[in-house]
PDB file of C-alpha atoms and ligand atoms in Angstrom:
ATOM      1  CA  UNK A   1      70.853 -17.054 -63.083  1.00  0.00           C
ATOM      2  CA  UNK A   2      67.530 -15.284 -63.398  1.00  0.00           C
ATOM      3  CA  UNK A   3      65.775 -15.520 -66.712  1.00  0.00           C
ATOM      4  CA  UNK A   4      65.169 -12.272 -68.421  1.00  0.00           C
ATOM      5  CA  UNK A   5      61.750 -11.409 -69.817  1.00  0.00           C
ATOM      6  CA  UNK A   6      61.477 -12.564 -73.387  1.00  0.00           C
ATOM      7  CA  UNK A   7      61.431  -9.045 -74.758  1.00  0.00           C
ATOM      8  CA  UNK A   8      65.066  -8.772 -73.789  1.00  0.00           C
ATOM      9  CA  UNK A   9      65.885 -11.763 -75.939  1.00  0.00           C
ATOM     10  CA  UNK A  10      64.999 -10.114 -79.199  1.00  0.00           C
ATOM     11  CA  UNK A  11      67.845 -10.323 -81.651  1.00  0.00           C
ATOM     12  CA  UNK A  12      69.574  -7.006 -82.114  1.00  0.00           C
ATOM     13  CA  UNK A  13      68.129  -5.179 -85.062  1.00  0.00           C
ATOM     14  CA  UNK A  14      70.577  -3.553 -87.413  1.00  0.00           C
ATOM     15  CA  UNK A  15      70.650   0.110 -86.576  1.00  0.00           C
ATOM     16  CA  UNK A  16      69.213   2.340 -89.233  1.00  0.00           C
ATOM     17  CA  UNK A  17      71.319   5.122 -87.884  1.00  0.00           C
ATOM     18  CA  UNK A  18      75.005   4.718 -88.316  1.00  0.00           C
ATOM     19  CA  UNK A  19      75.063   2.356 -91.225  1.00  0.00           C
ATOM     20  CA  UNK A  20      77.742   3.005 -93.781  1.00  0.00           C
ATOM     21  CA  UNK A  21      77.532   2.680 -97.504  1.00  0.00           C
ATOM     22  CA  UNK A  22      79.894   3.069-100.386  1.00  0.00           C
ATOM     23  CA  UNK A  23      79.626   5.812-102.983  1.00  0.00           C
ATOM     24  CA  UNK A  24      81.710   6.521-106.020  1.00  0.00           C
ATOM     25  CA  UNK A  25      82.496  10.145-106.784  1.00  0.00           C
ATOM     26  CA  UNK A  26      84.682  11.775-109.404  1.00  0.00           C
ATOM     27  CA  UNK A  27      87.729  11.408-107.167  1.00  0.00           C
ATOM     28  CA  UNK A  28      87.205   7.854-106.065  1.00  0.00           C
ATOM     29  CA  UNK A  29      85.248   5.670-103.745  1.00  0.00           C
ATOM     30  CA  UNK A  30      84.050   6.940-100.398  1.00  0.00           C
ATOM     31  CA  UNK A  31      82.549   5.358 -97.364  1.00  0.00           C
ATOM     32  CA  UNK A  32      79.522   7.382 -96.361  1.00  0.00           C
ATOM     33  CA  UNK A  33      77.876   7.223 -92.975  1.00  0.00           C
ATOM     34  CA  UNK A  34      74.620   8.965 -92.184  1.00  0.00           C
ATOM     35  CA  UNK A  35      74.583  10.973 -88.977  1.00  0.00           C
ATOM     36  CA  UNK A  36      71.058  11.416 -87.598  1.00  0.00           C
ATOM     37  CA  UNK A  37      70.131  14.572 -85.732  1.00  0.00           C
ATOM     38  CA  UNK A  38      70.532  13.143 -82.202  1.00  0.00           C
ATOM     39  CA  UNK A  39      74.098  12.117 -83.005  1.00  0.00           C
ATOM     40  CA  UNK A  40      75.014  15.488 -84.478  1.00  0.00           C
ATOM     41  CA  UNK A  41      76.280  17.131 -81.316  1.00  0.00           C
ATOM     42  CA  UNK A  42      79.112  19.260 -82.634  1.00  0.00           C
ATOM     43  CA  UNK A  43      79.487  21.973 -85.217  1.00  0.00           C
ATOM     44  CA  UNK A  44      81.360  20.921 -88.325  1.00  0.00           C
ATOM     45  CA  UNK A  45      82.479  22.849 -91.395  1.00  0.00           C
ATOM     46  CA  UNK A  46      81.022  21.511 -94.604  1.00  0.00           C
ATOM     47  CA  UNK A  47      83.727  21.413 -97.313  1.00  0.00           C
ATOM     48  CA  UNK A  48      81.049  21.672 -99.994  1.00  0.00           C
ATOM     49  CA  UNK A  49      79.615  25.071 -99.127  1.00  0.00           C
ATOM     50  CA  UNK A  50      82.055  26.170 -96.395  1.00  0.00           C
ATOM     51  CA  UNK A  51      79.128  26.735 -94.061  1.00  0.00           C
ATOM     52  CA  UNK A  52      78.817  25.252 -90.578  1.00  0.00           C
ATOM     53  CA  UNK A  53      76.803  22.117 -89.968  1.00  0.00           C
ATOM     54  CA  UNK A  54      75.057  22.997 -86.746  1.00  0.00           C
ATOM     55  CA  UNK A  55      74.336  20.516 -83.943  1.00  0.00           C
ATOM     56  CA  UNK A  56      71.058  18.711 -84.506  1.00  0.00           C
ATOM     57  CA  UNK A  57      71.408  18.759 -88.284  1.00  0.00           C
ATOM     58  CA  UNK A  58      71.254  15.349 -89.944  1.00  0.00           C
ATOM     59  CA  UNK A  59      74.227  15.084 -92.281  1.00  0.00           C
ATOM     60  CA  UNK A  60      76.768  12.606 -93.605  1.00  0.00           C
ATOM     61  CA  UNK A  61      80.363  11.732 -92.864  1.00  0.00           C
ATOM     62  CA  UNK A  62      82.524  10.591 -95.739  1.00  0.00           C
ATOM     63  CA  UNK A  63      86.030   9.233 -95.844  1.00  0.00           C
ATOM     64  CA  UNK A  64      88.113   7.681 -98.610  1.00  0.00           C
ATOM     65  CA  UNK A  65      87.594   4.005 -99.252  1.00  0.00           C
ATOM     66  CA  UNK A  66      91.330   3.537 -99.508  1.00  0.00           C
ATOM     67  CA  UNK A  67      93.593   4.898 -96.796  1.00  0.00           C
ATOM     68  CA  UNK A  68      95.451   8.053 -97.661  1.00  0.00           C
ATOM     69  CA  UNK A  69      99.211   7.538 -97.688  1.00  0.00           C
ATOM     70  CA  UNK A  70     100.678   8.776 -94.433  1.00  0.00           C
ATOM     71  CA  UNK A  71      97.453   8.364 -92.528  1.00  0.00           C
ATOM     72  CA  UNK A  72      97.183   5.549 -90.054  1.00  0.00           C
ATOM     73  CA  UNK A  73      93.449   5.230 -90.551  1.00  0.00           C
ATOM     74  CA  UNK A  74      91.059   6.345 -93.277  1.00  0.00           C
ATOM     75  CA  UNK A  75      88.710   7.399 -90.508  1.00  0.00           C
ATOM     76  CA  UNK A  76      91.125  10.239 -89.753  1.00  0.00           C
ATOM     77  CA  UNK A  77      90.349  11.588 -93.203  1.00  0.00           C
ATOM     78  CA  UNK A  78      86.656  11.764 -92.617  1.00  0.00           C
ATOM     79  CA  UNK A  79      84.782  14.910 -93.477  1.00  0.00           C
ATOM     80  CA  UNK A  80      81.338  16.033 -92.460  1.00  0.00           C
ATOM     81  CA  UNK A  81      79.084  17.232 -95.273  1.00  0.00           C
ATOM     82  CA  UNK A  82      75.567  18.558 -95.554  1.00  0.00           C
ATOM     83  CA  UNK A  83      73.586  15.752 -97.129  1.00  0.00           C
ATOM     84  CA  UNK A  84      72.558  18.013 -99.993  1.00  0.00           C
ATOM     85  CA  UNK A  85      76.099  19.267-100.594  1.00  0.00           C
ATOM     86  CA  UNK A  86      77.384  15.698-100.715  1.00  0.00           C
ATOM     87  CA  UNK A  87      74.707  14.590-103.152  1.00  0.00           C
ATOM     88  CA  UNK A  88      75.526  17.573-105.404  1.00  0.00           C
ATOM     89  CA  UNK A  89      79.165  16.548-105.449  1.00  0.00           C
ATOM     90  CA  UNK A  90      80.172  15.044-108.810  1.00  0.00           C
TER      91      UNK A  90
HETATM   92 ZN1   ZN B 101      77.279  22.266 -97.164  1.00  0.00          ZN
END
């Protein structure tokens, strides 16, 4: 087994992109994940302003902390929001 150069042995850093956090809004708790521009490759409809989120736009994805009844996974309930629209949400 060949030894790899030491730079390959660095411990994996936690990714800044893609981390999820929890936010409480008027209608409950949400898991919020930040989508950086390079990962925004599709057009989504923002439920806050009903405008498209174009590819290359950093934005957030939110889904309910608790699974919605009838849904197999809360991830299926995820919605893409403009970061500003989400932060304006009560
Ligand atoms: Zn919006």
